[in-house]
CSV table of C-alpha atoms and ligand atoms in Angstrom, one decimal:
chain,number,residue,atom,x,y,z
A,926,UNK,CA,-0.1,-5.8,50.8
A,927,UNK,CA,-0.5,-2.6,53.7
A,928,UNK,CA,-4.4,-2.7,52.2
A,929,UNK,CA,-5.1,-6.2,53.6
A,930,UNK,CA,-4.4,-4.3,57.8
A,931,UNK,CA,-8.1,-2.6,56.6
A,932,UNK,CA,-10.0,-6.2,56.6
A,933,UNK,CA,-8.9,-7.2,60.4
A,934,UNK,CA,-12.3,-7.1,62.5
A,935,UNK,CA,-14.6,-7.0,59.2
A,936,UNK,CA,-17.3,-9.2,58.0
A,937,UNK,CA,-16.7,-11.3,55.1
A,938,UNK,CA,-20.3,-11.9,53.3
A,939,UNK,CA,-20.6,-10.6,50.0
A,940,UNK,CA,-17.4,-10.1,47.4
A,941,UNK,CA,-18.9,-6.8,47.5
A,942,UNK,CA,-17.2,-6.9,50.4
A,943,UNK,CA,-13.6,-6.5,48.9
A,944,UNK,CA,-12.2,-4.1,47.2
A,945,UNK,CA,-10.0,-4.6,44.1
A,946,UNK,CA,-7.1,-4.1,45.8
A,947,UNK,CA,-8.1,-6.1,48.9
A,948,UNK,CA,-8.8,-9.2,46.7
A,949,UNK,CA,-5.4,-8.7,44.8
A,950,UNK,CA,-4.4,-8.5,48.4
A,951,UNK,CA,-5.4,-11.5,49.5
A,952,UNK,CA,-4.6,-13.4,46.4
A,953,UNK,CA,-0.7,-12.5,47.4
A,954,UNK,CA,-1.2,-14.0,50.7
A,955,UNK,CA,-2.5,-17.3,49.8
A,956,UNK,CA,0.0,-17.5,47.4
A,957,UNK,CA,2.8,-16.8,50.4
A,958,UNK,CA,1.3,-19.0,52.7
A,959,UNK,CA,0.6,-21.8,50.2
A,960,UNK,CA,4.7,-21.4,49.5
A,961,UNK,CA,5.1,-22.2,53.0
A,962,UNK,CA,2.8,-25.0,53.2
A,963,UNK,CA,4.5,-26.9,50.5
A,964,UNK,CA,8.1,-26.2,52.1
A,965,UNK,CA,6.6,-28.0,54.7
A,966,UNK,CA,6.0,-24.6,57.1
A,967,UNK,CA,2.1,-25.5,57.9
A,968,UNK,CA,2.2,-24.9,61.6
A,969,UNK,CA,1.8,-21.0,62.4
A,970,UNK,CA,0.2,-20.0,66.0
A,971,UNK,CA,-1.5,-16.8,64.9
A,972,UNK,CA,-4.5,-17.6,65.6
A,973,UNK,CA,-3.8,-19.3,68.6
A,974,UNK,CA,-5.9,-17.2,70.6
A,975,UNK,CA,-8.7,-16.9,68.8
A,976,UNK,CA,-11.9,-19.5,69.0
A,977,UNK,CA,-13.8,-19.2,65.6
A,978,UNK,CA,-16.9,-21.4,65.5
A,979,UNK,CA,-18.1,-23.3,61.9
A,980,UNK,CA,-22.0,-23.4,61.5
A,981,UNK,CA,-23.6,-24.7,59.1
A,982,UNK,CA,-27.1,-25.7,57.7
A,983,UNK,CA,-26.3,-27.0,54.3
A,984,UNK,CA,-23.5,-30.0,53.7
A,985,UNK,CA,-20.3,-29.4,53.0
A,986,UNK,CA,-17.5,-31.1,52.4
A,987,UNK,CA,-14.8,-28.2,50.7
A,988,UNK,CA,-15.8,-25.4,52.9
A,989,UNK,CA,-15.7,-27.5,56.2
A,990,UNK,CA,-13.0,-29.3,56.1
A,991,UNK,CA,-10.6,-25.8,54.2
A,992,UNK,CA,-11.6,-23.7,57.1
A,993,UNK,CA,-11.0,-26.3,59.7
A,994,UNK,CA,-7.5,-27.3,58.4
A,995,UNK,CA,-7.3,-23.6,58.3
A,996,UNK,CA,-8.0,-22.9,61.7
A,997,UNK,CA,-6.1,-25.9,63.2
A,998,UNK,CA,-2.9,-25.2,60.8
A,999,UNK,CA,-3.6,-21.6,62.4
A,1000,UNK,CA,-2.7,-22.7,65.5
A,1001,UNK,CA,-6.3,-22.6,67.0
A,1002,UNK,CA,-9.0,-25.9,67.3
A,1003,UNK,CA,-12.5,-25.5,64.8
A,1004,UNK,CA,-15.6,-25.9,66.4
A,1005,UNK,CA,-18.3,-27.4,64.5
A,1006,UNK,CA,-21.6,-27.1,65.0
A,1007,UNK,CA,-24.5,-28.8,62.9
A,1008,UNK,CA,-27.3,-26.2,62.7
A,1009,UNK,CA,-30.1,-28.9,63.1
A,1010,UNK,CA,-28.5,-29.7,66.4
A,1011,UNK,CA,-28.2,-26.6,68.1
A,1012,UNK,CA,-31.3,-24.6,69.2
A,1013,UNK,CA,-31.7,-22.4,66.5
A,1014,UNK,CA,-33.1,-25.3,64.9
A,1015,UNK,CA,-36.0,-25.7,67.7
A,1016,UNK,CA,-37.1,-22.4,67.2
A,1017,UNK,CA,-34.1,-19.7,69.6
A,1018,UNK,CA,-34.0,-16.7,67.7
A,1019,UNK,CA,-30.9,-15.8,65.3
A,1020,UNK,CA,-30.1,-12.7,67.2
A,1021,UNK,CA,-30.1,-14.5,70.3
A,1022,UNK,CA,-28.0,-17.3,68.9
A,1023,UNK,CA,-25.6,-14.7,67.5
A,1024,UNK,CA,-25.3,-12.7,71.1
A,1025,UNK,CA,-24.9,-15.8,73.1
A,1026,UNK,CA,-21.8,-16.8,70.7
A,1027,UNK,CA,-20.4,-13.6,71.2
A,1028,UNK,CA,-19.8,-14.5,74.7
A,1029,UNK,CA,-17.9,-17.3,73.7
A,1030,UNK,CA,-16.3,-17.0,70.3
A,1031,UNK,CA,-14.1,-14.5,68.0
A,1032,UNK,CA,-15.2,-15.6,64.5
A,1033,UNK,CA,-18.3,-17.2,62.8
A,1034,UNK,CA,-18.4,-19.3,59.7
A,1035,UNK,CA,-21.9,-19.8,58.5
A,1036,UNK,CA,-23.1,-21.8,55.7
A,1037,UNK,CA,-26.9,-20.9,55.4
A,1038,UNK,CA,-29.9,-20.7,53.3
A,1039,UNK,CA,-31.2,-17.2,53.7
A,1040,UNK,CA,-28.4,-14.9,52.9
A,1041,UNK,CA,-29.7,-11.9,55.2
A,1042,UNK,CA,-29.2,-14.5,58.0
A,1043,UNK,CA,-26.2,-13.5,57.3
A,1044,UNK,CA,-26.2,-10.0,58.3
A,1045,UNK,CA,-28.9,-10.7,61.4
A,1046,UNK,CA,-25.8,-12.4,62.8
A,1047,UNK,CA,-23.4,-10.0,61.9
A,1048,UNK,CA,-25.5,-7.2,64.0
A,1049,UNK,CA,-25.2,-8.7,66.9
A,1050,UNK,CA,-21.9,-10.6,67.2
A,1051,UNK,CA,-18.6,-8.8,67.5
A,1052,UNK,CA,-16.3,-10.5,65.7
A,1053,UNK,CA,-15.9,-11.1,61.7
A,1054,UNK,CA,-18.9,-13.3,60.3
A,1055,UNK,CA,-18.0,-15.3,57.4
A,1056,UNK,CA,-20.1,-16.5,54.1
A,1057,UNK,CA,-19.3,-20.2,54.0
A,1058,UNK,CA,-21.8,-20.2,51.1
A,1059,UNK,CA,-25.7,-18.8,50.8
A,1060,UNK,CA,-28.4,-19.1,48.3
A,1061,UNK,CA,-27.2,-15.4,47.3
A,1062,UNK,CA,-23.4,-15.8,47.4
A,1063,UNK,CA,-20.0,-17.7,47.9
A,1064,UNK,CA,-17.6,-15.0,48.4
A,1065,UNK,CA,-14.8,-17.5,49.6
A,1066,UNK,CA,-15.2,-20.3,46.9
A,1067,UNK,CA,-14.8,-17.4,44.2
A,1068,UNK,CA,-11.8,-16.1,46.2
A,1069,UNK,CA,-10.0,-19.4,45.5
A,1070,UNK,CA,-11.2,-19.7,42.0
A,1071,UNK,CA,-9.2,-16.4,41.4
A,1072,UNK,CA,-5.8,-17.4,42.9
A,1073,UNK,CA,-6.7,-20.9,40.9
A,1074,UNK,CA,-6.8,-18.8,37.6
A,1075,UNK,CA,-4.4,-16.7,38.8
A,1076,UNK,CA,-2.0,-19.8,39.2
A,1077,UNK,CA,-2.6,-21.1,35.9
A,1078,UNK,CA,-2.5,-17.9,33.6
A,1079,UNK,CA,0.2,-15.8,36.0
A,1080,UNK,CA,-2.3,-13.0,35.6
A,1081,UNK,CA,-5.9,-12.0,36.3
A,1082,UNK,CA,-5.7,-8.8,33.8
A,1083,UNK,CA,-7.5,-9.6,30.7
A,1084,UNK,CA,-8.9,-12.8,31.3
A,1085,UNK,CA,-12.3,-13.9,30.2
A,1086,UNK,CA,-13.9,-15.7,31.6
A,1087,UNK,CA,-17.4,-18.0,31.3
A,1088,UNK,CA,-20.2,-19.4,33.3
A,1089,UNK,CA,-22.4,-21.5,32.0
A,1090,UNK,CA,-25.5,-23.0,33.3
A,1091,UNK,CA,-27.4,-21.8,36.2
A,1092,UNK,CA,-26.2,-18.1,36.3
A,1093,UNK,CA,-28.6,-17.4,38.6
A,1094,UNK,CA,-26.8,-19.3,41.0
A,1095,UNK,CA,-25.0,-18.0,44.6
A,1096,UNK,CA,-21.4,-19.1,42.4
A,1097,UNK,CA,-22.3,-17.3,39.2
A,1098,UNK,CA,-23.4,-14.4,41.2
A,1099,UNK,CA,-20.4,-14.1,43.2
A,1100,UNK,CA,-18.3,-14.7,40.2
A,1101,UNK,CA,-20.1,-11.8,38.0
A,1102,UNK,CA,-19.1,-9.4,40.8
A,1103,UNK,CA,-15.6,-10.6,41.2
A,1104,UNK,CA,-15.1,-10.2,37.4
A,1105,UNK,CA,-16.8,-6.9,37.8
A,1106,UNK,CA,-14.6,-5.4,40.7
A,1107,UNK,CA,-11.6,-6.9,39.3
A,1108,UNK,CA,-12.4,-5.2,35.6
A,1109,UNK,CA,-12.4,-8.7,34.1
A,1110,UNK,CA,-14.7,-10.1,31.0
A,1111,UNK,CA,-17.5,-12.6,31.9
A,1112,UNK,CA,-19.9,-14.1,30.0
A,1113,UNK,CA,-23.4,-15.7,31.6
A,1114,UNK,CA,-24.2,-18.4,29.3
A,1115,UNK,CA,-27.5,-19.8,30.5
A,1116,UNK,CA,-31.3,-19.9,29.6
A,1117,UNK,CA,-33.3,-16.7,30.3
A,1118,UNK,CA,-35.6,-19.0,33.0
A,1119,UNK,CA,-32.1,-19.1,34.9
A,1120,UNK,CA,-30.4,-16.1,34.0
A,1121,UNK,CA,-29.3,-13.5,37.2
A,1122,UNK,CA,-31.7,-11.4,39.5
A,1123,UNK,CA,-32.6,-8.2,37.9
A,1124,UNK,CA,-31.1,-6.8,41.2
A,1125,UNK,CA,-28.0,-8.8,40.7
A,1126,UNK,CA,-27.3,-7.7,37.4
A,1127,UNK,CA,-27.7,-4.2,38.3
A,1128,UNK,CA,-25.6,-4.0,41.2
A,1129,UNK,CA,-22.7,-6.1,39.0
A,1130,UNK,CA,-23.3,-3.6,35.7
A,1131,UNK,CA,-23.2,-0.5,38.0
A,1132,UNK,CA,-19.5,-1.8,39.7
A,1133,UNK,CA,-18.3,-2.7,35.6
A,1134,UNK,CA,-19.5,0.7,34.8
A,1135,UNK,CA,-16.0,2.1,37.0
A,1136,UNK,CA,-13.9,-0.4,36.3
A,1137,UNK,CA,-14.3,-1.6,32.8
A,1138,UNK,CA,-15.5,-4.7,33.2
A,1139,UNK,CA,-17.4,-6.4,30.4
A,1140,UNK,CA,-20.5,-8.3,31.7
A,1141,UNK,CA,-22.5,-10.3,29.0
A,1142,UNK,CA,-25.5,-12.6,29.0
A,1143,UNK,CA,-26.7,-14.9,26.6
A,1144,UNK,CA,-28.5,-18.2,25.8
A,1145,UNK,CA,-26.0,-19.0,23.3
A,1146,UNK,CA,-23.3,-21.4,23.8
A,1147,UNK,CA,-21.5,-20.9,21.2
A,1148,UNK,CA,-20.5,-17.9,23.4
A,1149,UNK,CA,-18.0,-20.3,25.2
A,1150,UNK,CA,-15.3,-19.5,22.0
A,1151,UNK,CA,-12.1,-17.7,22.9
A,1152,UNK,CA,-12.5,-18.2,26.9
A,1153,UNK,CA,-9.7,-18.5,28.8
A,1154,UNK,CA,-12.2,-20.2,31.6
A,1155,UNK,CA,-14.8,-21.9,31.5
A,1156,UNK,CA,-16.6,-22.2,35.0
A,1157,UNK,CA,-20.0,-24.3,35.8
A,1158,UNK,CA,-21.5,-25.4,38.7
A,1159,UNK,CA,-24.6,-28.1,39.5
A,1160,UNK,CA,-27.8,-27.2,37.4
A,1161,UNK,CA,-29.6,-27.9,41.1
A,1162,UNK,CA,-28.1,-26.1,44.1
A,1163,UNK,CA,-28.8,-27.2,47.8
A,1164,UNK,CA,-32.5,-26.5,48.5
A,1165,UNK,CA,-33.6,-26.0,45.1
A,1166,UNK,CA,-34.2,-30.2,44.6
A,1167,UNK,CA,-38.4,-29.5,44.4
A,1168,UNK,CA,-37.1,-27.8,41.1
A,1169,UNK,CA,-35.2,-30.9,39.8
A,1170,UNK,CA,-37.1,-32.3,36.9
A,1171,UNK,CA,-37.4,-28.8,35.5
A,1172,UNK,CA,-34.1,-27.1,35.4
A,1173,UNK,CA,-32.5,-30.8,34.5
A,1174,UNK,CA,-34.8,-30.2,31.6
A,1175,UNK,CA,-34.4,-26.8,31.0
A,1176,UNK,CA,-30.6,-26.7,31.5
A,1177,UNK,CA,-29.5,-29.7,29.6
A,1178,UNK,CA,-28.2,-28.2,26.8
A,1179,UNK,CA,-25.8,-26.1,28.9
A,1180,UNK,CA,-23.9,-29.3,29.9
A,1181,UNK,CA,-19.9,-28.9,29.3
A,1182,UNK,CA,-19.0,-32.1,27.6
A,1183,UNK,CA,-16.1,-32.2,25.1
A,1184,UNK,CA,-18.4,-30.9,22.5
A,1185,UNK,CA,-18.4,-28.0,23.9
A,1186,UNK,CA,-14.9,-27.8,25.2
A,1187,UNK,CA,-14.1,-28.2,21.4
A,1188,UNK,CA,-16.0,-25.0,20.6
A,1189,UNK,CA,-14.2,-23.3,23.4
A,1190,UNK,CA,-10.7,-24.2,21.6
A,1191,UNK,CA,-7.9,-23.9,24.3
A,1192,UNK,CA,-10.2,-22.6,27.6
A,1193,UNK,CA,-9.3,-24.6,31.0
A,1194,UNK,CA,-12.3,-25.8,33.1
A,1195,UNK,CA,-13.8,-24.8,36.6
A,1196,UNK,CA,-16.2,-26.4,39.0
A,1197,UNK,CA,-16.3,-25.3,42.5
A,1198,UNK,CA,-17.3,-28.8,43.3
A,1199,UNK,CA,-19.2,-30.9,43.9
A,1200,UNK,CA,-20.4,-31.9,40.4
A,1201,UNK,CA,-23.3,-34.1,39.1
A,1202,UNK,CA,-21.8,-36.2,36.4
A,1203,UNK,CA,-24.3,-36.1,33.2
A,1204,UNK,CA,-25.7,-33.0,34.2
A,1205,UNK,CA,-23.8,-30.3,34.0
A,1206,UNK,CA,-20.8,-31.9,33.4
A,1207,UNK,CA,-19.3,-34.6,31.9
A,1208,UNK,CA,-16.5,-37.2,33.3
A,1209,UNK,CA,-14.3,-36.7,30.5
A,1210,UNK,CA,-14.3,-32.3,31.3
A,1211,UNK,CA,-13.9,-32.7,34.6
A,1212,UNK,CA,-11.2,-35.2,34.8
A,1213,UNK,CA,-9.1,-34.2,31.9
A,1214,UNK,CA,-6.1,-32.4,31.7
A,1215,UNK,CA,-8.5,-29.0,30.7
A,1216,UNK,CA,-9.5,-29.5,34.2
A,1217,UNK,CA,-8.7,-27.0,37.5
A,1218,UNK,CA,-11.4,-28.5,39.8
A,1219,UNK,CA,-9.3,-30.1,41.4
A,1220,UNK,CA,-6.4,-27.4,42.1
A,1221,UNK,CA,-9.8,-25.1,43.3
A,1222,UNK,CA,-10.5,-28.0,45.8
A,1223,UNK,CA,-7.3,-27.4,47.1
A,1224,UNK,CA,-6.6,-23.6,47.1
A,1225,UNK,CA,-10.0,-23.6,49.2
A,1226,UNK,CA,-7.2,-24.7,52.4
A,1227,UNK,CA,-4.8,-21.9,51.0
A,1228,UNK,CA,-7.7,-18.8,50.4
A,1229,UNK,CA,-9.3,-20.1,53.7
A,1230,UNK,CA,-6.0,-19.5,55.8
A,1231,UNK,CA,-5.6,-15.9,53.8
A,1232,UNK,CA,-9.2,-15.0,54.8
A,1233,UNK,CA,-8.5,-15.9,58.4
A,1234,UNK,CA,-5.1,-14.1,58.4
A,1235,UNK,CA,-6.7,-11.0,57.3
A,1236,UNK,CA,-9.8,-10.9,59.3
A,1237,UNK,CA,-8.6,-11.7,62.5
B,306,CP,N1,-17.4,-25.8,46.7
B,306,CP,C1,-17.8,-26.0,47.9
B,306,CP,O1,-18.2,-25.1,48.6
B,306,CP,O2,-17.9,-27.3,48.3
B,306,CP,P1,-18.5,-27.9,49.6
B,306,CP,O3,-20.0,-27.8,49.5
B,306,CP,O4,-18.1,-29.4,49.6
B,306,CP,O5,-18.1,-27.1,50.8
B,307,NVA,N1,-24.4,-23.8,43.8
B,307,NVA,C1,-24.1,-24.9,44.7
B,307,NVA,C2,-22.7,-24.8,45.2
B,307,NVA,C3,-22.2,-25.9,46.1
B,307,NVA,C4,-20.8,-25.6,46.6
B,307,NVA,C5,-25.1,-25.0,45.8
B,307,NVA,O1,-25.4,-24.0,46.4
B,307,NVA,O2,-25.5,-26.1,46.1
């Protein structure tokens, strides 16, 4: 675990950000610290000195409440702070936002629209800035989809793994480059209209090309045979609603319902939450036995408190 003293002081935006051995890394931490959490050991103080400020423009209801737990569990207090009410939102510039919280704060945790907000921020504030989810990306939701798999399987070597649906999305496309650094098999299942960026795929396919991973895309679903995972997320992601009729429309067939489960023979389920029932999902997937939603939902606290260990 020595690797995990080279995150302290570093941004956390992309997975890109990680290395392979940085995200085994912090996959042995969270599996430490969530030992100690269920002897009952929640309370540390290492962050006691630290103030890390939560920001976000999108809802949230995962992200928010992990990283606040998180922080307070930590030994330090979250401070939240709803975009729309701060003055960023009335037109104060993101640099000056981000130099002004520098005077005051340690850490950011952003939840944005516009990924390269993202950086903006990170230029001028000091401390780590962290990706609580962008259009682009959501580093730390696939970070505790790993340990989740990791959990269940006892090893991340050889898994294969699926996303279906939207794998254009900021999940699919942090997943696809997890699976690439970590030399892992994943399979975009999805219609071309909502398959990944050209430049996503590129940058994902040039990472597989050193480590062996095996990166596929296709519309076919019958692709979902022989996966160990299969992972969806909502067919309409925040601030894509004017688009709702269309990709409901478009995406419908890529709905995991027990149909498709059956084709899929013994693979377990992922959704980072939340999901749309009778869209891209079905009640009986998501609350059956197949399911790991719900053990994601909860390794978000555990990742969240690795990510602040090692960046602060
Ligand atoms: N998965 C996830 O990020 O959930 P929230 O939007 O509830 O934070
Ligand atoms: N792709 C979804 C994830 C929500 C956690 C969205 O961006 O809305």
């Amino acid at each position: 675990m020595e690797t995990i003293k080279g995150l302290r002081g570093r941004d956390l935006i992309s997975i890109t950000d990680l290395s392979k051995q940085e995200i085994l890394d912090l996959l042995e931490l969270t599996a430490y610290l969530k030992k100690l959490s269920k002897i009952g050991v929640k309370n540390l103080n290492y962050l006691a000195d630290k103030k890390i400020a939560l920001m976000f423009q999108k809802h949230s209801t995962r992200t928010r409440s992990s990283f606040s737990v998180a922080i307070h569990e930590l030994g330090s207090i979250p401070y939240y702070f709803s975009w729309n009410e701060m003055q960023i939102a009335r037109g104060e510039t993101v640099e000056d936002t981000a130099k002004v919280l520098d005077r005051y704060f340690d850490g950011l945790i952003l939840r944005v629209y516009g990924h390269e907000i993202l950086y903006s921020f990170a230029k001028e504030f000091r401390g780590p800035v962290i990706n609580a989810l962008s259009d682009e990306e959501h580093p730390c939701q696939i970070i505790a989809d790993l340990f989740t798999a990791y959990e269940k399987f006892g090893k991340l070597d050889g898994l294969k793994l699926g996303f279906i649906g939207d794998t254009a999305n900021n999940v699919a496309t942090s997943l696809a480059y997890a699976c690439a650094i970590l030399g892992l098999e994943i399979r975009l299942i999805g219609p071309n209209k909502y398959q990944p960026k050209k430049s996503v795929l590129e940058r994902a396919l040039s990472i597989a090309n050193k480590t062996n991973a095996k990166i596929k895309i296709t519309e076919d679903i019958n692709a979902v045979k022989d996966l160990d995972i299969i992972y969806t997320d909502v067919f309409v992601s925040m601030g894509m609603e004017n688009e709702r009729e269309e990709r409901l429309r478009v995406l419908a067939k890529y709905q995991v319902n027990a149909k498709l489960m059956d084709v899929a023979e013994n693979a377990y389920f992922m959704h980072c939450g939340p999901w749309h029932l009778g869209e891209e999902i079905t009640a009986d997937v998501v609350y059956s036995n197949r399911s790991l939603a719900f053990d994601q939902a909860e390794n978000r606290l555990h990742t969240s408190k690795a990510i602040l260990v090692a960046l602060f």
